[in-house]
Coordinates of C-alpha atoms and ligand atoms in Angstrom, one line a residue:
M22 CA 60.9 -0.7 4.3
A23 CA 63.9 -1.1 6.5
L24 CA 65.2 2.3 5.4
M25 CA 61.8 3.9 6.2
R26 CA 61.8 2.2 9.6
S27 CA 65.3 3.5 10.3
M28 CA 64.4 7.0 9.2
L29 CA 61.3 7.1 11.4
L30 CA 63.2 5.7 14.4
A31 CA 65.8 8.5 13.9
A32 CA 62.9 11.0 13.6
S33 CA 61.5 9.8 16.9
Q34 CA 64.7 11.1 18.7
N35 CA 64.7 14.5 16.8
V36 CA 64.2 17.3 19.3
W37 CA 63.1 19.9 16.6
L38 CA 60.5 17.6 15.3
R39 CA 59.3 16.7 18.8
E40 CA 58.7 20.4 19.5
H41 CA 57.1 21.3 16.2
A42 CA 55.3 18.2 14.8
V43 CA 53.0 18.0 17.8
T44 CA 51.5 21.4 17.0
Y45 CA 50.2 20.3 13.5
P46 CA 46.5 19.4 13.6
F47 CA 46.9 16.5 11.2
V48 CA 49.6 14.9 13.5
R49 CA 47.3 15.3 16.4
R50 CA 44.4 13.8 14.5
S51 CA 46.7 10.9 13.6
V52 CA 47.8 10.1 17.1
S53 CA 44.3 9.9 18.2
R54 CA 44.1 6.5 16.4
F55 CA 46.6 5.1 19.0
M56 CA 45.5 6.8 22.2
P57 CA 42.0 7.8 23.4
G58 CA 43.3 11.2 24.6
E59 CA 45.9 13.0 26.6
T60 CA 44.1 13.0 30.0
L61 CA 43.6 10.3 32.6
E62 CA 39.9 10.7 32.3
T63 CA 40.0 9.7 28.6
A64 CA 42.1 6.6 29.5
L65 CA 39.6 5.6 32.3
A66 CA 36.7 6.0 29.9
A67 CA 38.5 3.7 27.4
A68 CA 39.1 1.1 30.1
Q69 CA 35.4 1.2 31.0
V70 CA 34.5 0.4 27.4
L71 CA 37.1 -2.4 27.3
R72 CA 35.8 -3.9 30.5
Q73 CA 32.4 -4.3 28.9
K74 CA 34.1 -6.5 26.3
N75 CA 36.0 -8.5 29.0
I76 CA 39.3 -6.8 28.0
G77 CA 41.6 -5.6 30.8
A78 CA 43.7 -2.4 30.5
V79 CA 47.3 -1.5 31.3
F80 CA 47.8 2.3 31.5
T81 CA 51.1 4.0 30.5
H82 CA 51.7 7.7 31.1
L83 CA 53.8 8.8 28.2
G84 CA 57.2 10.2 28.9
E85 CA 60.9 9.1 28.8
N86 CA 64.3 10.0 30.1
V87 CA 63.8 12.6 32.8
S88 CA 66.9 14.8 33.5
D89 CA 66.6 15.7 37.1
R90 CA 65.6 14.2 40.4
G91 CA 62.7 16.6 40.9
E92 CA 61.2 15.6 37.7
A93 CA 61.6 11.9 38.5
R94 CA 59.9 12.4 41.9
N95 CA 57.1 14.2 40.2
V96 CA 56.5 11.3 37.8
T97 CA 56.6 8.9 40.8
E98 CA 54.0 11.1 42.7
R99 CA 51.8 11.3 39.6
C100 CA 51.9 7.5 39.2
L101 CA 50.9 7.0 42.8
E102 CA 48.0 9.4 42.3
L103 CA 47.1 7.5 39.2
L104 CA 47.1 4.2 41.1
E105 CA 44.8 5.7 43.7
R106 CA 42.4 6.9 41.0
I107 CA 42.4 3.5 39.5
R108 CA 41.8 1.9 42.8
R109 CA 38.8 4.1 43.4
S110 CA 37.4 3.5 39.9
D111 CA 37.2 -0.2 40.6
L112 CA 38.3 -1.0 37.0
P113 CA 40.7 -3.9 36.3
V114 CA 43.7 -1.6 35.3
E115 CA 47.4 -2.2 35.8
V116 CA 50.2 0.2 34.9
S117 CA 53.4 0.0 32.8
L118 CA 56.2 2.4 33.2
K119 CA 59.7 3.2 31.9
L120 CA 62.6 3.3 34.3
T121 CA 64.1 6.3 32.6
Q122 CA 61.0 8.2 33.7
L123 CA 61.8 7.3 37.3
G124 CA 65.4 8.5 37.0
L125 CA 67.4 5.6 35.7
D126 CA 69.8 8.0 33.8
L127 CA 70.4 9.8 37.1
S128 CA 71.1 6.9 39.5
P129 CA 69.9 3.2 39.5
D130 CA 69.4 3.3 43.3
F131 CA 67.3 6.5 43.2
C132 CA 65.3 4.9 40.3
F133 CA 64.9 1.7 42.4
D134 CA 63.6 3.6 45.4
N135 CA 61.0 5.3 43.2
L136 CA 59.9 2.0 41.6
L137 CA 59.7 0.4 45.0
R138 CA 57.2 3.2 46.3
I139 CA 55.0 2.4 43.3
I140 CA 55.1 -1.4 43.8
Q141 CA 54.5 -1.1 47.5
S142 CA 51.4 1.0 47.0
Q143 CA 49.8 -1.8 45.0
P144 CA 48.0 -4.9 46.2
A145 CA 49.8 -8.2 45.5
S146 CA 47.3 -9.1 42.8
A147 CA 48.1 -6.0 40.6
T148 CA 51.2 -6.2 38.6
V149 CA 53.3 -3.1 37.9
W150 CA 54.9 -3.6 34.5
V151 CA 58.3 -2.3 33.7
D152 CA 58.9 -1.5 30.0
M153 CA 62.1 -2.5 28.3
E154 CA 63.8 0.5 26.6
A155 CA 66.9 0.8 24.2
S156 CA 69.5 -1.9 24.7
R157 CA 71.9 0.3 26.6
Y158 CA 69.4 0.1 29.5
V159 CA 68.9 -3.6 29.5
D160 CA 71.5 -4.6 32.1
A161 CA 70.4 -1.8 34.5
T162 CA 66.7 -2.7 34.0
L163 CA 67.3 -6.3 34.7
D164 CA 69.3 -5.5 37.8
I165 CA 66.5 -3.3 39.2
Y166 CA 63.8 -5.8 38.3
K167 CA 65.6 -8.6 40.0
R168 CA 66.1 -6.5 43.2
A169 CA 62.4 -5.6 43.2
L170 CA 61.3 -9.2 42.6
K171 CA 63.2 -10.4 45.7
N172 CA 60.6 -8.9 48.0
H173 CA 57.7 -8.2 45.8
R174 CA 55.8 -10.6 43.5
N175 CA 53.7 -7.9 41.8
V176 CA 56.2 -6.7 39.3
G177 CA 56.5 -7.7 35.7
L178 CA 59.1 -7.0 33.1
C179 CA 59.1 -6.6 29.3
L180 CA 61.7 -8.6 27.3
Q181 CA 62.4 -8.1 23.5
S182 CA 62.7 -11.0 21.1
Y183 CA 64.8 -9.0 18.6
L184 CA 67.7 -8.9 21.0
R185 CA 70.0 -11.9 20.7
R186 CA 70.7 -11.8 24.4
T187 CA 67.1 -12.3 25.5
R188 CA 67.2 -16.1 25.5
K189 CA 69.8 -16.0 28.2
D190 CA 68.2 -13.1 30.1
L191 CA 65.0 -15.1 30.2
A192 CA 66.8 -18.3 31.4
D193 CA 68.5 -16.2 34.2
L194 CA 65.2 -14.7 35.3
L195 CA 63.2 -18.0 35.5
P196 CA 64.6 -19.2 38.9
L197 CA 63.2 -15.9 40.4
R198 CA 59.6 -16.7 39.1
P199 CA 59.2 -13.5 37.1
A200 CA 56.1 -12.1 35.3
I201 CA 57.2 -11.5 31.7
R202 CA 55.6 -9.5 28.8
L203 CA 57.3 -10.5 25.6
V204 CA 57.5 -8.1 22.7
K205 CA 59.4 -7.9 19.5
G206 CA 61.3 -4.6 20.3
A207 CA 60.8 -1.1 19.1
Y208 CA 64.1 0.7 19.1
K209 CA 66.9 1.4 16.6
E210 CA 69.7 -0.9 17.7
A211 CA 73.2 -1.7 16.5
R212 CA 73.1 -4.5 13.9
D213 CA 75.2 -7.0 15.9
L214 CA 72.8 -6.9 18.9
V215 CA 69.6 -7.9 17.1
F216 CA 68.2 -10.4 14.7
R217 CA 68.0 -8.4 11.5
K218 CA 65.4 -10.3 9.5
K219 CA 61.8 -10.2 10.6
V220 CA 61.4 -13.9 10.2
H221 CA 64.3 -14.4 12.7
V222 CA 62.7 -12.0 15.2
D223 CA 59.4 -13.9 14.8
E224 CA 61.1 -17.3 15.3
S225 CA 63.0 -16.0 18.4
Y226 CA 59.6 -14.7 19.7
F227 CA 58.0 -18.1 19.2
A228 CA 60.8 -20.0 20.9
L229 CA 60.8 -17.6 23.9
A230 CA 57.0 -17.9 24.1
Q231 CA 57.2 -21.7 24.3
V232 CA 59.8 -21.4 27.1
M233 CA 57.6 -18.9 29.0
L234 CA 54.4 -21.1 28.7
R235 CA 56.2 -24.2 29.8
A236 CA 57.7 -22.3 32.7
Q237 CA 54.3 -20.9 33.6
A238 CA 52.8 -24.4 33.6
A239 CA 55.6 -25.5 35.9
G240 CA 55.1 -22.7 38.3
E241 CA 58.4 -21.0 37.3
C242 CA 56.9 -18.0 35.5
A243 CA 54.3 -16.1 37.4
R244 CA 52.7 -14.7 34.3
A245 CA 53.5 -15.2 30.6
A246 CA 52.1 -12.3 28.6
F247 CA 52.5 -11.7 24.9
G248 CA 52.6 -8.1 23.7
T249 CA 52.1 -8.4 20.0
H250 CA 49.6 -7.7 17.2
D251 CA 51.0 -10.4 15.0
V252 CA 47.9 -12.6 14.4
T253 CA 49.9 -15.5 12.9
L254 CA 52.2 -15.6 15.9
I255 CA 49.3 -15.4 18.3
R256 CA 47.7 -18.4 16.5
R257 CA 51.0 -20.4 16.7
I258 CA 51.3 -19.6 20.4
A259 CA 47.7 -20.5 21.1
D260 CA 48.0 -23.8 19.1
F261 CA 51.2 -24.7 21.0
A262 CA 49.3 -24.0 24.3
S263 CA 46.5 -26.2 23.2
Q264 CA 48.8 -29.1 22.1
Q265 CA 50.4 -29.0 25.6
G266 CA 47.0 -29.1 27.2
Y267 CA 47.2 -25.6 28.8
A268 CA 43.9 -23.7 29.4
K269 CA 43.1 -20.8 27.0
S270 CA 43.1 -18.5 30.0
S271 CA 46.8 -19.2 30.5
V272 CA 47.5 -17.4 27.2
E273 CA 47.6 -13.7 27.8
V274 CA 47.8 -11.3 24.9
Q275 CA 48.5 -7.6 25.3
M276 CA 48.0 -5.2 22.4
L277 CA 48.1 -1.4 21.9
Y278 CA 44.9 0.6 22.0
G279 CA 43.5 1.0 18.5
I280 CA 45.4 -1.7 16.8
Q281 CA 43.8 -5.1 15.9
R282 CA 40.6 -4.3 17.8
A283 CA 38.7 -7.2 16.3
E284 CA 41.5 -9.6 17.3
Q285 CA 41.5 -8.2 20.9
E286 CA 37.8 -8.8 21.1
R287 CA 38.0 -12.3 19.5
L288 CA 40.6 -13.4 22.1
A289 CA 38.5 -12.2 25.0
R290 CA 35.4 -13.9 23.6
E291 CA 37.1 -17.2 23.1
G292 CA 38.5 -17.3 26.7
Y293 CA 42.1 -16.1 26.2
R294 CA 43.3 -13.3 28.5
S295 CA 43.1 -10.1 26.4
L296 CA 44.6 -6.8 27.7
V297 CA 45.0 -3.5 26.0
L298 CA 47.8 -1.0 26.7
V299 CA 46.2 2.5 26.9
A300 CA 48.7 5.4 26.5
Y301 CA 47.8 8.9 27.7
G302 CA 49.7 12.1 28.5
S303 CA 51.0 15.0 26.4
Y304 CA 54.5 13.7 25.7
W305 CA 53.5 11.4 22.9
Y306 CA 55.7 12.4 20.0
P307 CA 58.5 9.7 20.3
W308 CA 56.1 7.0 21.2
F309 CA 53.8 7.9 18.3
V310 CA 56.7 7.9 15.7
R311 CA 57.8 4.4 17.0
R312 CA 54.2 3.3 16.2
L313 CA 54.6 4.7 12.6
A314 CA 57.9 2.9 12.3
E315 CA 56.3 -0.4 13.2
R316 CA 54.0 -0.1 10.3
P317 CA 55.1 2.5 7.7
A318 CA 51.6 2.1 6.0
N319 CA 50.5 4.3 9.0
L320 CA 52.2 7.2 7.3
W321 CA 49.6 7.1 4.6
F322 CA 46.9 7.2 7.3
M323 CA 48.7 10.3 8.6
L324 CA 48.9 11.9 5.2
R325 CA 45.2 11.3 4.6
N326 CA 44.7 13.4 7.8
V327 CA 46.5 16.3 6.2
F328 CA 43.5 16.8 3.9
A329 CA 40.8 15.8 6.4
S330 CA 40.3 19.1 8.1
Ligands
FAD12 C1 51.4 -4.2 25.2 C2 52.7 -3.8 24.5 C3 53.7 -3.4 25.2 C4 54.9 -3.1 24.5 N1 56.0 -2.6 25.3 C5 57.2 -2.5 24.7 C6 58.4 -2.3 25.5 O1 58.4 -2.2 26.7 N2 59.6 -2.2 24.8 C7 59.7 -2.2 23.4 O2 60.8 -2.2 22.9 N3 58.5 -2.4 22.7 C8 57.3 -2.6 23.3 N4 56.2 -2.7 22.5 C9 56.3 -2.6 21.0 C10 56.8 -3.9 20.3 O3 58.2 -4.1 20.6 C11 56.6 -3.8 18.8 O4 57.3 -2.8 18.3 C12 55.1 -3.7 18.4 O5 54.3 -4.4 19.2 C13 54.9 -4.1 16.9 O6 55.3 -5.5 16.8 P1 54.2 -6.7 16.7 O7 54.6 -7.7 17.6 O8 52.9 -6.1 16.7 O9 54.5 -7.3 15.2 P2 54.7 -6.8 13.8 O10 55.3 -7.9 13.0 O11 55.4 -5.5 13.8 O12 53.2 -6.5 13.4 C14 52.3 -7.5 13.1 C15 51.0 -6.9 12.5 O13 50.4 -6.1 13.5 C16 49.9 -4.9 13.0 N5 50.7 -3.8 13.6 C17 51.8 -3.8 14.3 N6 52.2 -2.6 14.7 C18 51.2 -1.8 14.2 C19 51.1 -0.4 14.3 N7 51.9 0.4 14.9 N8 50.0 0.2 13.6 C20 49.1 -0.6 13.0 N9 49.2 -1.9 12.9 C21 50.2 -2.5 13.5 C22 50.1 -5.0 11.5 O14 49.0 -5.6 11.0 C23 51.3 -5.9 11.4 O15 51.3 -6.6 10.1 C24 55.0 -3.1 23.1 C25 53.9 -3.6 22.4 C26 52.8 -4.0 23.0 C27 51.6 -4.5 22.2

């Protein structure tokens, strides 16, 4: 399983596959399990359906690592247009973005300026989420996040429980009253940087979740959100919150579109905060292959699509 995950993560970076795999109909059929469509309209329609179930949405326009300033400015403009469309739609939708889309590889200051334009366009009540990418970006992402948080409360950051450093990163952030979305982590990383066994990644997640919930109750964490589909872990976190006397609404779970739908609905029904990350856009190949790596059984689902024409 670990070998399969490793191969898939390597495939997610392969340029030839990225250019060719996306043209195969069975690959396109498979990706539709994880995203409602490539256009903003399909994402808005999905958010509308989710709202009827009391589930919020976070939109992410797929794309990574832009290589020139013009492209990064375009991404920023597109994001501003998206936020305007969302505002007009009156749907409870937030956005999540990758700093490498805003030019992090080109210049941290330039990337920060782009992020700032996006944050400033938003009301204080709508969080702009910053994804966490591969470990080589963690320091720069934390720096930019801390700078943004100094003057703007409506910005949240993703942290990854597979990284050994995250416990300290979280402790360093708490004095700034951050909004944190905790995930396990989706990238291929050097062995010494991460917990290698799943059980240790899960324990790290649970330990960090307890710190976040305690901090939230003490007013030191603006928002504690848990980005996971791990039902056992969600139950442990919910039990911990209940033992501490925290309201169900203080436990926020974010999942990806199309995964664990019944659990998303159960959480919303029972009074937890349930949000779904809805991806859209045409640059879905690396994102989709990371989803396959998370659960190699998805490969069988894709292979079944080869024959389902
Ligand atoms: C809202 C959200 C935002 C995220 N943002 C980031 C980010 O910024 N940076 C980053 O590195 N990672 C991000 N991730 C991905 C994350 O790091 C994990 O790779 C992913 O969530 C799988 O881990 P898990 O917590 O669901 O637990 P796992 O232990 O991997 O899975 C638990 C169970 O969930 C189900 N499941 C999990 N993944 C899938 C799948 N792909 N298909 C079908 N079933 C599945 C399976 O039943 C599995 O047994 C995000 C995830 C979510 C939900």
